[in-house]
mmCIF file of C-alpha atoms and ligand atoms in Angstrom:
data_model
loop_
_atom_site.group_PDB
_atom_site.id
_atom_site.type_symbol
_atom_site.label_atom_id
_atom_site.label_comp_id
_atom_site.label_asym_id
_atom_site.label_seq_id
_atom_site.Cartn_x
_atom_site.Cartn_y
_atom_site.Cartn_z
ATOM 1 C CA UNK Z 1 -6.863 11.253 -21.357
ATOM 2 C CA UNK Z 2 -3.636 9.707 -20.208
ATOM 3 C CA UNK Z 3 -3.098 5.937 -20.232
ATOM 4 C CA UNK Z 4 -1.791 4.563 -16.964
ATOM 5 C CA UNK Z 5 -0.121 1.202 -16.448
ATOM 6 C CA UNK Z 6 -0.918 -0.066 -12.950
ATOM 7 C CA UNK Z 7 1.369 -2.909 -11.869
ATOM 8 C CA UNK Z 8 -0.163 -4.928 -9.035
ATOM 9 C CA UNK Z 9 -3.502 -3.286 -9.836
ATOM 10 C CA UNK Z 10 -5.558 -6.323 -8.791
ATOM 11 C CA UNK Z 11 -4.304 -6.040 -5.191
ATOM 12 C CA UNK Z 12 -5.704 -4.152 -2.227
ATOM 13 C CA UNK Z 13 -4.356 -0.633 -2.826
ATOM 14 C CA UNK Z 14 -4.107 -1.086 -6.605
ATOM 15 C CA UNK Z 15 -7.788 -1.988 -7.047
ATOM 16 C CA UNK Z 16 -8.890 1.062 -5.030
ATOM 17 C CA UNK Z 17 -6.581 3.254 -7.109
ATOM 18 C CA UNK Z 18 -8.038 1.830 -10.337
ATOM 19 C CA UNK Z 19 -11.477 3.040 -9.229
ATOM 20 C CA UNK Z 20 -10.225 6.571 -8.661
ATOM 21 C CA UNK Z 21 -8.311 6.563 -11.966
ATOM 22 C CA UNK Z 22 -11.310 5.323 -13.965
ATOM 23 C CA UNK Z 23 -13.627 7.800 -12.230
ATOM 24 C CA UNK Z 24 -11.211 10.598 -13.112
ATOM 25 C CA UNK Z 25 -11.310 9.532 -16.768
ATOM 26 C CA UNK Z 26 -7.914 7.840 -17.115
ATOM 27 C CA UNK Z 27 -7.459 4.755 -19.261
ATOM 28 C CA UNK Z 28 -6.176 1.926 -17.087
ATOM 29 C CA UNK Z 29 -4.059 -1.094 -17.973
ATOM 30 C CA UNK Z 30 -3.512 -3.465 -15.055
ATOM 31 C CA UNK Z 31 -0.472 -5.744 -15.120
ATOM 32 C CA UNK Z 32 -0.523 -8.342 -12.332
ATOM 33 C CA UNK Z 33 0.565 -11.959 -11.921
ATOM 34 C CA UNK Z 34 -2.285 -12.594 -9.431
ATOM 35 C CA UNK Z 35 0.191 -14.096 -6.955
ATOM 36 C CA UNK Z 36 -1.603 -12.339 -4.105
ATOM 37 C CA UNK Z 37 -4.914 -11.313 -5.641
ATOM 38 C CA UNK Z 38 -7.840 -12.385 -7.733
ATOM 39 C CA UNK Z 39 -9.163 -11.079 -11.038
ATOM 40 C CA UNK Z 40 -12.515 -10.818 -9.270
ATOM 41 C CA UNK Z 41 -11.331 -7.543 -7.709
ATOM 42 C CA UNK Z 42 -11.016 -6.089 -11.217
ATOM 43 C CA UNK Z 43 -14.465 -7.357 -12.227
ATOM 44 C CA UNK Z 44 -15.843 -5.510 -9.230
ATOM 45 C CA UNK Z 45 -13.842 -2.356 -10.004
ATOM 46 C CA UNK Z 46 -15.483 -2.309 -13.435
ATOM 47 C CA UNK Z 47 -18.924 -2.978 -11.930
ATOM 48 C CA UNK Z 48 -18.535 -0.156 -9.414
ATOM 49 C CA UNK Z 49 -17.283 2.394 -11.940
ATOM 50 C CA UNK Z 50 -19.311 1.133 -14.911
ATOM 51 C CA UNK Z 51 -16.091 1.615 -16.897
ATOM 52 C CA UNK Z 52 -13.765 -0.925 -18.382
ATOM 53 C CA UNK Z 53 -10.057 -1.449 -17.937
ATOM 54 C CA UNK Z 54 -7.564 -3.718 -19.666
ATOM 55 C CA UNK Z 55 -6.110 -6.595 -17.679
ATOM 56 C CA UNK Z 56 -2.829 -8.253 -18.674
ATOM 57 C CA UNK Z 57 -1.707 -11.197 -16.571
ATOM 58 C CA UNK Z 58 2.059 -11.098 -16.316
ATOM 59 C CA UNK Z 59 5.069 -10.844 -14.060
ATOM 60 C CA UNK Z 60 7.178 -7.692 -13.684
ATOM 61 C CA UNK Z 61 10.313 -9.877 -13.653
ATOM 62 C CA UNK Z 62 9.538 -11.011 -17.200
ATOM 63 C CA UNK Z 63 11.094 -8.572 -19.702
ATOM 64 C CA UNK Z 64 9.176 -9.929 -22.716
ATOM 65 C CA UNK Z 65 5.796 -9.699 -21.023
ATOM 66 C CA UNK Z 66 6.460 -6.154 -19.856
ATOM 67 C CA UNK Z 67 7.930 -4.966 -23.154
ATOM 68 C CA UNK Z 68 4.874 -6.307 -24.952
ATOM 69 C CA UNK Z 69 2.556 -4.213 -22.756
ATOM 70 C CA UNK Z 70 4.484 -1.062 -23.621
ATOM 71 C CA UNK Z 71 4.477 -2.004 -27.319
ATOM 72 C CA UNK Z 72 0.735 -2.737 -27.366
ATOM 73 C CA UNK Z 73 -0.405 0.342 -25.453
ATOM 74 C CA UNK Z 74 0.888 3.881 -25.592
ATOM 75 C CA UNK Z 75 1.422 4.252 -21.862
ATOM 76 C CA UNK Z 76 1.906 7.754 -20.408
ATOM 77 C CA UNK Z 77 2.815 6.843 -16.825
ATOM 78 C CA UNK Z 78 3.169 3.907 -14.459
ATOM 79 C CA UNK Z 79 1.881 3.379 -10.922
ATOM 80 C CA UNK Z 80 3.924 0.548 -9.465
ATOM 81 C CA UNK Z 81 2.228 -1.495 -6.724
ATOM 82 C CA UNK Z 82 3.424 -4.979 -7.752
ATOM 83 C CA UNK Z 83 5.465 -6.666 -5.059
ATOM 84 C CA UNK Z 84 5.329 -8.970 -2.095
ATOM 85 C CA UNK Z 85 4.558 -7.552 1.354
ATOM 86 C CA UNK Z 86 4.438 -10.290 4.012
ATOM 87 C CA UNK Z 87 7.002 -9.310 6.617
ATOM 88 C CA UNK Z 88 7.357 -12.776 8.219
ATOM 89 C CA UNK Z 89 7.730 -14.497 4.854
ATOM 90 C CA UNK Z 90 10.375 -11.963 3.827
ATOM 91 C CA UNK Z 91 12.504 -13.135 6.755
ATOM 92 C CA UNK Z 92 12.190 -16.795 5.770
ATOM 93 C CA UNK Z 93 12.551 -16.316 2.007
ATOM 94 C CA UNK Z 94 14.629 -13.175 1.434
ATOM 95 C CA UNK Z 95 15.627 -14.066 -2.128
ATOM 96 C CA UNK Z 96 12.003 -14.271 -3.247
ATOM 97 C CA UNK Z 97 11.529 -10.743 -1.859
ATOM 98 C CA UNK Z 98 14.744 -9.397 -3.390
ATOM 99 C CA UNK Z 99 13.727 -10.923 -6.719
ATOM 100 C CA UNK Z 100 10.094 -9.747 -6.822
ATOM 101 C CA UNK Z 101 10.516 -6.352 -5.241
ATOM 102 C CA UNK Z 102 14.014 -5.273 -6.277
ATOM 103 C CA UNK Z 103 14.741 -7.212 -9.493
ATOM 104 C CA UNK Z 104 11.085 -6.753 -10.542
ATOM 105 C CA UNK Z 105 11.318 -2.981 -10.066
ATOM 106 C CA UNK Z 106 14.600 -2.856 -11.997
ATOM 107 C CA UNK Z 107 13.003 -4.757 -14.871
ATOM 108 C CA UNK Z 108 10.044 -2.386 -14.830
ATOM 109 C CA UNK Z 109 12.206 0.738 -15.164
ATOM 110 C CA UNK Z 110 14.276 -0.951 -17.874
ATOM 111 C CA UNK Z 111 11.122 -1.620 -19.888
ATOM 112 C CA UNK Z 112 9.901 1.923 -19.192
ATOM 113 C CA UNK Z 113 13.179 3.431 -20.430
ATOM 114 C CA UNK Z 114 13.055 1.229 -23.540
ATOM 115 C CA UNK Z 115 9.532 2.521 -24.242
ATOM 116 C CA UNK Z 116 10.546 6.099 -23.319
ATOM 117 C CA UNK Z 117 8.024 6.282 -20.495
ATOM 118 C CA UNK Z 118 9.632 8.183 -17.631
ATOM 119 C CA UNK Z 119 6.804 8.963 -15.202
ATOM 120 C CA UNK Z 120 6.519 6.633 -12.227
ATOM 121 C CA UNK Z 121 4.683 6.538 -8.903
ATOM 122 C CA UNK Z 122 6.214 3.988 -6.524
ATOM 123 C CA UNK Z 123 4.670 2.354 -3.422
ATOM 124 C CA UNK Z 124 7.174 2.936 -0.675
ATOM 125 C CA UNK Z 125 6.671 2.647 3.044
ATOM 126 C CA UNK Z 126 7.170 4.486 6.322
ATOM 127 C CA UNK Z 127 9.251 1.407 7.226
ATOM 128 C CA UNK Z 128 12.240 3.058 5.492
ATOM 129 C CA UNK Z 129 12.651 5.723 8.224
ATOM 130 C CA UNK Z 130 15.339 5.188 10.820
ATOM 131 C CA UNK Z 131 13.587 3.882 13.911
ATOM 132 C CA UNK Z 132 15.336 6.431 16.135
ATOM 133 C CA UNK Z 133 13.455 9.291 14.458
ATOM 134 C CA UNK Z 134 10.766 10.786 16.685
ATOM 135 C CA UNK Z 135 7.263 11.081 15.161
ATOM 136 C CA UNK Z 136 5.837 13.011 13.410
ATOM 137 C CA UNK Z 137 8.161 11.698 10.709
ATOM 138 C CA UNK Z 138 9.000 14.065 7.867
ATOM 139 C CA UNK Z 139 10.659 13.400 4.541
ATOM 140 C CA UNK Z 140 13.931 15.096 5.516
ATOM 141 C CA UNK Z 141 14.528 12.681 8.371
ATOM 142 C CA UNK Z 142 17.172 10.006 7.874
ATOM 143 C CA UNK Z 143 16.267 6.608 6.535
ATOM 144 C CA UNK Z 144 17.599 3.539 8.314
ATOM 145 C CA UNK Z 145 18.068 -0.120 7.530
ATOM 146 C CA UNK Z 146 14.588 -1.604 8.122
ATOM 147 C CA UNK Z 147 14.402 -4.461 10.610
ATOM 148 C CA UNK Z 148 12.849 -6.830 8.064
ATOM 149 C CA UNK Z 149 13.706 -7.837 4.499
ATOM 150 C CA UNK Z 150 10.408 -6.562 3.114
ATOM 151 C CA UNK Z 151 11.106 -3.041 4.376
ATOM 152 C CA UNK Z 152 14.691 -3.365 3.177
ATOM 153 C CA UNK Z 153 13.494 -3.952 -0.408
ATOM 154 C CA UNK Z 154 11.510 -0.692 -0.242
ATOM 155 C CA UNK Z 155 14.585 1.236 0.895
ATOM 156 C CA UNK Z 156 16.744 -0.266 -1.854
ATOM 157 C CA UNK Z 157 14.192 0.480 -4.589
ATOM 158 C CA UNK Z 158 13.827 4.076 -3.340
ATOM 159 C CA UNK Z 159 17.594 4.514 -3.520
ATOM 160 C CA UNK Z 160 17.828 2.935 -6.980
ATOM 161 C CA UNK Z 161 15.086 5.221 -8.267
ATOM 162 C CA UNK Z 162 16.792 8.298 -6.788
ATOM 163 C CA UNK Z 163 20.050 7.373 -8.514
ATOM 164 C CA UNK Z 164 18.267 6.600 -11.762
ATOM 165 C CA UNK Z 165 16.580 9.995 -11.717
ATOM 166 C CA UNK Z 166 19.888 11.729 -10.903
ATOM 167 C CA UNK Z 167 21.474 10.025 -13.921
ATOM 168 C CA UNK Z 168 18.832 11.116 -16.416
ATOM 169 C CA UNK Z 169 16.700 14.250 -15.988
ATOM 170 C CA UNK Z 170 13.927 12.757 -18.140
ATOM 171 C CA UNK Z 171 12.681 10.729 -15.175
ATOM 172 C CA UNK Z 172 9.837 11.979 -13.012
ATOM 173 C CA UNK Z 173 9.373 9.743 -9.995
ATOM 174 C CA UNK Z 174 7.154 9.923 -6.910
ATOM 175 C CA UNK Z 175 8.096 7.881 -3.853
ATOM 176 C CA UNK Z 176 4.933 7.582 -1.785
ATOM 177 C CA UNK Z 177 5.764 6.541 1.748
ATOM 178 C CA UNK Z 178 2.585 4.933 3.008
ATOM 179 C CA UNK Z 179 1.838 4.772 6.690
ATOM 180 C CA UNK Z 180 -0.806 2.120 7.611
ATOM 181 C CA UNK Z 181 -3.439 1.622 4.906
ATOM 182 C CA UNK Z 182 -6.804 0.305 6.154
ATOM 183 C CA UNK Z 183 -10.489 0.600 5.212
ATOM 184 C CA UNK Z 184 -12.229 -0.296 1.993
ATOM 185 C CA UNK Z 185 -14.336 1.200 -0.763
ATOM 186 C CA UNK Z 186 -17.717 2.484 0.503
ATOM 187 C CA UNK Z 187 -19.563 -0.166 -1.506
ATOM 188 C CA UNK Z 188 -17.929 -2.934 0.555
ATOM 189 C CA UNK Z 189 -17.306 -4.809 -2.696
ATOM 190 C CA UNK Z 190 -13.529 -4.518 -2.737
ATOM 191 C CA UNK Z 191 -11.155 -4.609 0.218
ATOM 192 C CA UNK Z 192 -8.107 -6.217 1.763
ATOM 193 C CA UNK Z 193 -8.000 -9.986 1.331
ATOM 194 C CA UNK Z 194 -4.775 -11.316 2.850
ATOM 195 C CA UNK Z 195 -3.856 -14.927 2.250
ATOM 196 C CA UNK Z 196 -3.202 -17.024 5.364
ATOM 197 C CA UNK Z 197 -2.855 -15.511 8.813
ATOM 198 C CA UNK Z 198 -2.848 -11.712 8.568
ATOM 199 C CA UNK Z 199 0.353 -9.956 9.584
ATOM 200 C CA UNK Z 200 -1.299 -6.571 9.939
ATOM 201 C CA UNK Z 201 -3.624 -5.344 12.660
ATOM 202 C CA UNK Z 202 -6.730 -4.368 10.695
ATOM 203 C CA UNK Z 203 -7.395 -7.603 8.797
ATOM 204 C CA UNK Z 204 -6.720 -9.519 12.003
ATOM 205 C CA UNK Z 205 -9.342 -7.453 13.863
ATOM 206 C CA UNK Z 206 -11.978 -7.939 11.145
ATOM 207 C CA UNK Z 207 -11.267 -11.680 10.931
ATOM 208 C CA UNK Z 208 -11.770 -12.013 14.705
ATOM 209 C CA UNK Z 209 -15.003 -10.002 14.411
ATOM 210 C CA UNK Z 210 -16.304 -12.229 11.612
ATOM 211 C CA UNK Z 211 -15.426 -15.411 13.517
ATOM 212 C CA UNK Z 212 -12.501 -16.613 11.401
ATOM 213 C CA UNK Z 213 -9.971 -16.139 14.236
ATOM 214 C CA UNK Z 214 -10.481 -16.654 17.951
ATOM 215 C CA UNK Z 215 -8.841 -13.562 19.378
ATOM 216 C CA UNK Z 216 -6.512 -10.712 18.606
ATOM 217 C CA UNK Z 217 -3.038 -10.889 20.126
ATOM 218 C CA UNK Z 218 -1.979 -7.376 21.075
ATOM 219 C CA UNK Z 219 1.785 -7.226 20.784
ATOM 220 C CA UNK Z 220 2.909 -5.492 23.961
ATOM 221 C CA UNK Z 221 1.156 -3.216 26.454
ATOM 222 C CA UNK Z 222 4.267 -1.740 28.022
ATOM 223 C CA UNK Z 223 5.284 0.784 25.365
ATOM 224 C CA UNK Z 224 5.736 4.412 26.305
ATOM 225 C CA UNK Z 225 2.435 5.431 24.669
ATOM 226 C CA UNK Z 226 -0.994 6.652 25.758
ATOM 227 C CA UNK Z 227 -2.092 3.167 26.938
ATOM 228 C CA UNK Z 228 1.045 1.047 26.507
ATOM 229 C CA UNK Z 229 0.111 -0.327 23.057
ATOM 230 C CA UNK Z 230 1.767 0.598 19.752
ATOM 231 C CA UNK Z 231 0.722 3.806 17.993
ATOM 232 C CA UNK Z 232 0.390 4.024 14.197
ATOM 233 C CA UNK Z 233 -0.962 6.398 11.563
ATOM 234 C CA UNK Z 234 -3.876 4.588 9.908
ATOM 235 C CA UNK Z 235 -4.880 5.983 6.529
ATOM 236 C CA UNK Z 236 -8.063 5.172 4.596
ATOM 237 C CA UNK Z 237 -7.227 3.270 1.413
ATOM 238 C CA UNK Z 238 -9.460 5.605 -0.630
ATOM 239 C CA UNK Z 239 -7.482 8.619 0.633
ATOM 240 C CA UNK Z 240 -4.308 6.712 -0.229
ATOM 241 C CA UNK Z 241 -5.653 5.908 -3.702
ATOM 242 C CA UNK Z 242 -6.385 9.592 -4.248
ATOM 243 C CA UNK Z 243 -2.845 10.485 -3.206
ATOM 244 C CA UNK Z 244 -1.678 8.478 -6.244
ATOM 245 C CA UNK Z 245 -3.780 10.606 -8.573
ATOM 246 C CA UNK Z 246 -2.414 13.789 -6.992
ATOM 247 C CA UNK Z 247 1.155 12.459 -7.271
ATOM 248 C CA UNK Z 248 0.536 11.464 -10.885
ATOM 249 C CA UNK Z 249 -0.693 14.948 -11.762
ATOM 250 C CA UNK Z 250 2.316 16.449 -10.030
ATOM 251 C CA UNK Z 251 4.764 14.143 -11.806
ATOM 252 C CA UNK Z 252 3.213 14.647 -15.237
ATOM 253 C CA UNK Z 253 4.137 18.332 -14.793
ATOM 254 C CA UNK Z 254 7.612 18.171 -13.238
ATOM 255 C CA UNK Z 255 10.831 16.160 -13.338
ATOM 256 C CA UNK Z 256 13.087 14.580 -10.743
ATOM 257 C CA UNK Z 257 12.500 12.204 -7.870
ATOM 258 C CA UNK Z 258 10.638 13.289 -4.757
ATOM 259 C CA UNK Z 259 9.274 11.529 -1.651
ATOM 260 C CA UNK Z 260 5.959 12.250 0.066
ATOM 261 C CA UNK Z 261 4.547 10.815 3.286
ATOM 262 C CA UNK Z 262 1.005 9.563 2.907
ATOM 263 C CA UNK Z 263 -0.616 9.428 6.327
ATOM 264 C CA UNK Z 264 -3.211 11.437 8.229
ATOM 265 C CA UNK Z 265 -0.755 12.867 10.742
ATOM 266 C CA UNK Z 266 -2.705 11.296 13.637
ATOM 267 C CA UNK Z 267 -1.527 8.361 15.718
ATOM 268 C CA UNK Z 268 -3.911 5.737 17.171
ATOM 269 C CA UNK Z 269 -2.987 2.984 19.601
ATOM 270 C CA UNK Z 270 -3.903 -0.675 19.117
ATOM 271 C CA UNK Z 271 -6.370 -0.438 22.005
ATOM 272 C CA UNK Z 272 -7.928 2.714 20.536
ATOM 273 C CA UNK Z 273 -8.372 0.887 17.216
ATOM 274 C CA UNK Z 274 -9.944 -2.140 18.916
ATOM 275 C CA UNK Z 275 -12.227 -0.059 21.154
ATOM 276 C CA UNK Z 276 -13.324 2.252 18.316
ATOM 277 C CA UNK Z 277 -13.988 -0.756 16.076
ATOM 278 C CA UNK Z 278 -16.254 -2.239 18.776
ATOM 279 C CA UNK Z 279 -18.072 1.071 19.305
ATOM 280 C CA UNK Z 280 -18.759 1.991 15.690
ATOM 281 C CA UNK Z 281 -19.645 -1.526 14.559
ATOM 282 C CA UNK Z 282 -21.265 -2.931 17.707
ATOM 283 C CA UNK Z 283 -19.154 -6.116 17.489
ATOM 284 C CA UNK Z 284 -16.893 -7.397 20.272
ATOM 285 C CA UNK Z 285 -13.280 -8.214 19.466
ATOM 286 C CA UNK Z 286 -11.759 -10.783 21.854
ATOM 287 C CA UNK Z 287 -8.122 -10.053 22.639
ATOM 288 C CA UNK Z 288 -5.175 -10.854 24.858
ATOM 289 C CA UNK Z 289 -1.923 -9.063 25.532
ATOM 290 C CA UNK Z 290 1.166 -10.961 24.425
ATOM 291 C CA UNK Z 291 4.862 -10.116 24.173
ATOM 292 C CA UNK Z 292 6.088 -7.326 21.884
ATOM 293 C CA UNK Z 293 6.675 -8.296 18.245
ATOM 294 C CA UNK Z 294 10.296 -8.164 17.127
ATOM 295 C CA UNK Z 295 11.024 -5.129 14.958
ATOM 296 C CA UNK Z 296 8.052 -3.037 16.173
ATOM 297 C CA UNK Z 297 8.516 0.552 17.264
ATOM 298 C CA UNK Z 298 6.345 2.204 19.929
ATOM 299 C CA UNK Z 299 5.092 5.091 17.813
ATOM 300 C CA UNK Z 300 5.043 5.985 14.133
ATOM 301 C CA UNK Z 301 2.971 8.721 12.545
ATOM 302 C CA UNK Z 302 3.434 11.107 9.674
ATOM 303 C CA UNK Z 303 4.099 14.740 9.171
ATOM 304 C CA UNK Z 304 2.037 14.902 5.959
ATOM 305 C CA UNK Z 305 2.459 18.639 5.361
ATOM 306 C CA UNK Z 306 4.640 18.184 2.263
ATOM 307 C CA UNK Z 307 1.980 16.088 0.507
ATOM 308 C CA UNK Z 308 -0.753 18.521 1.537
ATOM 309 C CA UNK Z 309 1.227 21.558 0.312
ATOM 310 C CA UNK Z 310 2.790 20.143 -2.843
ATOM 311 C CA UNK Z 311 0.287 17.566 -4.072
ATOM 312 C CA UNK Z 312 -2.884 19.418 -3.124
ATOM 313 C CA UNK Z 313 -3.928 16.234 -1.344
ATOM 314 C CA UNK Z 314 -5.935 16.118 1.845
ATOM 315 C CA UNK Z 315 -7.127 13.017 3.674
ATOM 316 C CA UNK Z 316 -10.921 12.996 4.007
ATOM 317 C CA UNK Z 317 -11.553 10.078 6.339
ATOM 318 C CA UNK Z 318 -11.033 9.559 10.065
ATOM 319 C CA UNK Z 319 -10.482 6.412 12.113
ATOM 320 C CA UNK Z 320 -14.213 5.730 12.559
ATOM 321 C CA UNK Z 321 -14.787 5.735 8.779
ATOM 322 C CA UNK Z 322 -11.802 3.432 8.277
ATOM 323 C CA UNK Z 323 -13.092 0.937 10.839
ATOM 324 C CA UNK Z 324 -16.683 1.041 9.569
ATOM 325 C CA UNK Z 325 -15.537 0.511 5.988
ATOM 326 C CA UNK Z 326 -13.138 -2.320 6.868
ATOM 327 C CA UNK Z 327 -15.985 -4.098 8.645
ATOM 328 C CA UNK Z 328 -18.479 -3.394 5.853
ATOM 329 C CA UNK Z 329 -16.129 -5.164 3.406
ATOM 330 C CA UNK Z 330 -15.366 -8.082 5.751
ATOM 331 C CA UNK Z 331 -18.973 -8.785 6.738
ATOM 332 C CA UNK Z 332 -20.150 -8.744 3.115
ATOM 333 C CA UNK Z 333 -17.187 -10.936 2.104
ATOM 334 C CA UNK Z 334 -16.403 -13.167 5.110
ATOM 335 C CA UNK Z 335 -13.976 -15.216 3.025
ATOM 336 C CA UNK Z 336 -12.615 -12.352 0.941
ATOM 337 C CA UNK Z 337 -12.890 -12.885 -2.819
ATOM 338 C CA UNK Z 338 -13.219 -16.686 -2.441
HETATM 339 P P1 LIG V 401 -1.315 -6.629 -2.503
HETATM 340 O O1 LIG V 401 -0.540 -7.877 -2.248
HETATM 341 O O2 LIG V 401 -2.777 -6.647 -2.239
HETATM 342 O O3 LIG V 401 -1.045 -6.125 -3.993
HETATM 343 C C1 LIG V 401 0.151 -6.357 -4.677
HETATM 344 C C2 LIG V 401 -0.196 -6.913 -6.053
HETATM 345 O O4 LIG V 401 1.010 -7.165 -6.773
HETATM 346 C C3 LIG V 401 -0.958 -8.243 -5.990
HETATM 347 O O5 LIG V 401 -2.109 -8.158 -6.807
HETATM 348 C C4 LIG V 401 0.039 -9.272 -6.531
HETATM 349 O O6 LIG V 401 -0.605 -10.333 -7.214
HETATM 350 C C5 LIG V 401 0.886 -8.414 -7.447
HETATM 351 N N1 LIG V 401 2.252 -8.913 -7.665
HETATM 352 C C6 LIG V 401 3.139 -9.337 -6.729
HETATM 353 N N2 LIG V 401 4.298 -9.699 -7.315
HETATM 354 C C7 LIG V 401 4.151 -9.472 -8.651
HETATM 355 C C8 LIG V 401 4.990 -9.653 -9.770
HETATM 356 N N3 LIG V 401 6.229 -10.147 -9.627
HETATM 357 N N4 LIG V 401 4.515 -9.343 -10.990
HETATM 358 C C9 LIG V 401 3.259 -8.860 -11.149
HETATM 359 N N5 LIG V 401 2.407 -8.680 -10.115
HETATM 360 C C10 LIG V 401 2.853 -8.989 -8.873
HETATM 361 O O7 LIG V 401 -0.612 -5.466 -1.627
HETATM 362 P P2 LIG V 401 -1.103 -3.986 -1.342
HETATM 363 O O8 LIG V 401 -1.398 -3.877 0.116
HETATM 364 O O9 LIG V 401 -2.103 -3.551 -2.318
HETATM 365 O O10 LIG V 401 0.265 -3.212 -1.563
HETATM 366 C C11 LIG V 401 0.586 -2.601 -2.795
HETATM 367 C C12 LIG V 401 2.001 -2.056 -2.729
HETATM 368 O O11 LIG V 401 2.089 -1.141 -1.638
HETATM 369 C C13 LIG V 401 3.055 -3.119 -2.474
HETATM 370 O O12 LIG V 401 4.224 -2.786 -3.192
HETATM 371 C C14 LIG V 401 3.309 -3.006 -0.988
HETATM 372 O O13 LIG V 401 4.574 -3.454 -0.631
HETATM 373 C C15 LIG V 401 3.154 -1.500 -0.785
HETATM 374 N N6 LIG V 401 2.817 -1.143 0.591
HETATM 375 C C16 LIG V 401 1.749 -1.717 1.188
HETATM 376 C C17 LIG V 401 1.449 -1.397 2.517
HETATM 377 C C18 LIG V 401 0.273 -2.037 3.218
HETATM 378 O O14 LIG V 401 0.217 -1.977 4.445
HETATM 379 N N7 LIG V 401 -0.676 -2.653 2.523
HETATM 380 C C19 LIG V 401 2.232 -0.465 3.208
HETATM 381 C C20 LIG V 401 3.328 0.121 2.553
HETATM 382 C C21 LIG V 401 3.600 -0.222 1.233
HETATM 383 C C1 LIG V 402 4.029 -3.601 9.446
HETATM 384 C C2 LIG V 402 5.472 -3.943 9.129
HETATM 385 C C3 LIG V 402 6.026 -2.935 8.124
HETATM 386 C C4 LIG V 402 5.122 -2.888 6.881
HETATM 387 C C5 LIG V 402 3.676 -2.610 7.285
HETATM 388 C C6 LIG V 402 2.739 -2.682 6.121
HETATM 389 C C7 LIG V 402 6.500 -5.069 11.031
HETATM 390 C C8 LIG V 402 7.501 -4.950 12.131
HETATM 391 N N1 LIG V 402 6.287 -3.931 10.329
HETATM 392 O O1 LIG V 402 3.968 -2.288 10.002
HETATM 393 O O2 LIG V 402 7.329 -3.320 7.735
HETATM 394 O O3 LIG V 402 5.551 -1.841 6.006
HETATM 395 O O4 LIG V 402 3.261 -3.588 8.268
HETATM 396 O O5 LIG V 402 2.612 -3.995 5.634
HETATM 397 O O6 LIG V 402 5.941 -6.138 10.818
HETATM 398 N N2 LIG V 402 -0.471 -5.488 16.073
HETATM 399 C C9 LIG V 402 -0.991 -6.257 17.101
HETATM 400 N N3 LIG V 402 -1.513 -7.483 16.780
HETATM 401 C C10 LIG V 402 -1.547 -7.961 15.500
HETATM 402 C C11 LIG V 402 -1.010 -7.161 14.472
HETATM 403 C C12 LIG V 402 -0.471 -5.928 14.792
HETATM 404 O O7 LIG V 402 -0.993 -5.863 18.269
HETATM 405 O O8 LIG V 402 -2.027 -9.088 15.288
HETATM 406 C C13 LIG V 402 0.050 -4.139 16.415
HETATM 407 C C14 LIG V 402 1.517 -3.932 16.064
HETATM 408 O O9 LIG V 402 2.335 -4.290 17.140
HETATM 409 C C15 LIG V 402 1.545 -2.422 15.749
HETATM 410 C C16 LIG V 402 0.148 -2.140 15.171
HETATM 411 O O10 LIG V 402 -0.683 -3.222 15.617
HETATM 412 O O11 LIG V 402 1.676 -1.688 16.953
HETATM 413 C C17 LIG V 402 0.133 -2.099 13.658
HETATM 414 O O12 LIG V 402 0.747 -3.286 13.158
HETATM 415 P P1 LIG V 402 0.770 -3.636 11.584
HETATM 416 O O13 LIG V 402 -0.602 -3.500 11.037
HETATM 417 O O14 LIG V 402 1.439 -4.958 11.437
HETATM 418 O O15 LIG V 402 1.647 -2.473 10.937
HETATM 419 P P2 LIG V 402 3.130 -1.975 11.291
HETATM 420 O O16 LIG V 402 3.711 -2.720 12.426
HETATM 421 O O17 LIG V 402 3.078 -0.504 11.420
#
């Protein structure tokens, strides 16, 4: 069975993907500097699957460390999650984001080319679409310059990978444009564990529910949406993890660089998320309406038909499952992996 290098595999989406890879029989080598994660997630992945993986602590910006991984293991393909993702921090410290996300990705493909490994699945984001596009967003729609530096790094890496693939037909690259990943593994043993104050809606909701934060601030209730709050396409992290396996299978059989949206195709408003969370989990979530957040759009959801048709992927979980599973993780692990 193929050997997959998973950069950033100790993180939220990476750890869920490792489970699916191990369950499908792949050999997994995780390469992560643990800057935003804990090795405990990987211990739990191995517990859940009753299979072992190899963990190498290292930084994708370090050529020697990466080259050594390729020398020591005969890697068939790479799934590249490693990167920084805090939008606010990316505004304050752009160079750290350019370095980790852009320079780190360049170093990774250099090491891959040196080792003659040309199959890559990259974590991109719906943030790369021009904000004037009307949802459902499809892959042919124009990209725009994202409003924050984090999103900007995703756009730049997508473009670099497209040019790299155009320059050498050996490359086979999947750009997976994630919408809003939420939820956790059914066991509740692994999940999202953001450091500091969460930027994203779901971890903020669960931290209010568990008593770590006083109340949710809902950013704006005057959007042109069903109830005035922002609409997004939430996707269960296990469905997202499975999309990586489908993309990997696709890429192991064809060449070139291709983008796929990974979302459910359904939009939910912030109030719908909050209300559904309260209903399915029986826990109140205190909230207040505050001003809109800079850079937010009213509505963003996917046209996922290309992924469904070409990858043979189909999301299995709805919003209720996502909210139950997020809470199951948070209540079992009120302080995350600590
Ligand atoms: P995460 O922070 O939980 O995981 C990222 C992992 O990468 C962490 O384990 C971190 O320690 C590691 N890492 C960071 N910089 C590294 C470096 N220089 N060298 C080696 N390892 C490094 O984040 P996540 O939510 O699992 O996201 C995974 C990927 O998906 C990221 O690239 C992220 O930008 C992208 N993405 C995430 C979302 C989301 O909402 N979670 C949405 C779109 C795209
Ligand atoms: C955000 C980032 C995007 C990034 C993505 C994944 C911005 C402008 N966009 O997307 O670049 O790719 O996360 O990391 O930061 N909300 C609240 N209160 C909160 C948090 C969020 O009301 O405390 C609302 C937001 O206004 C939005 C929705 O909840 O309407 C979802 O927000 P979030 O989870 O941050 O995701 P995005 O804004 O879609």
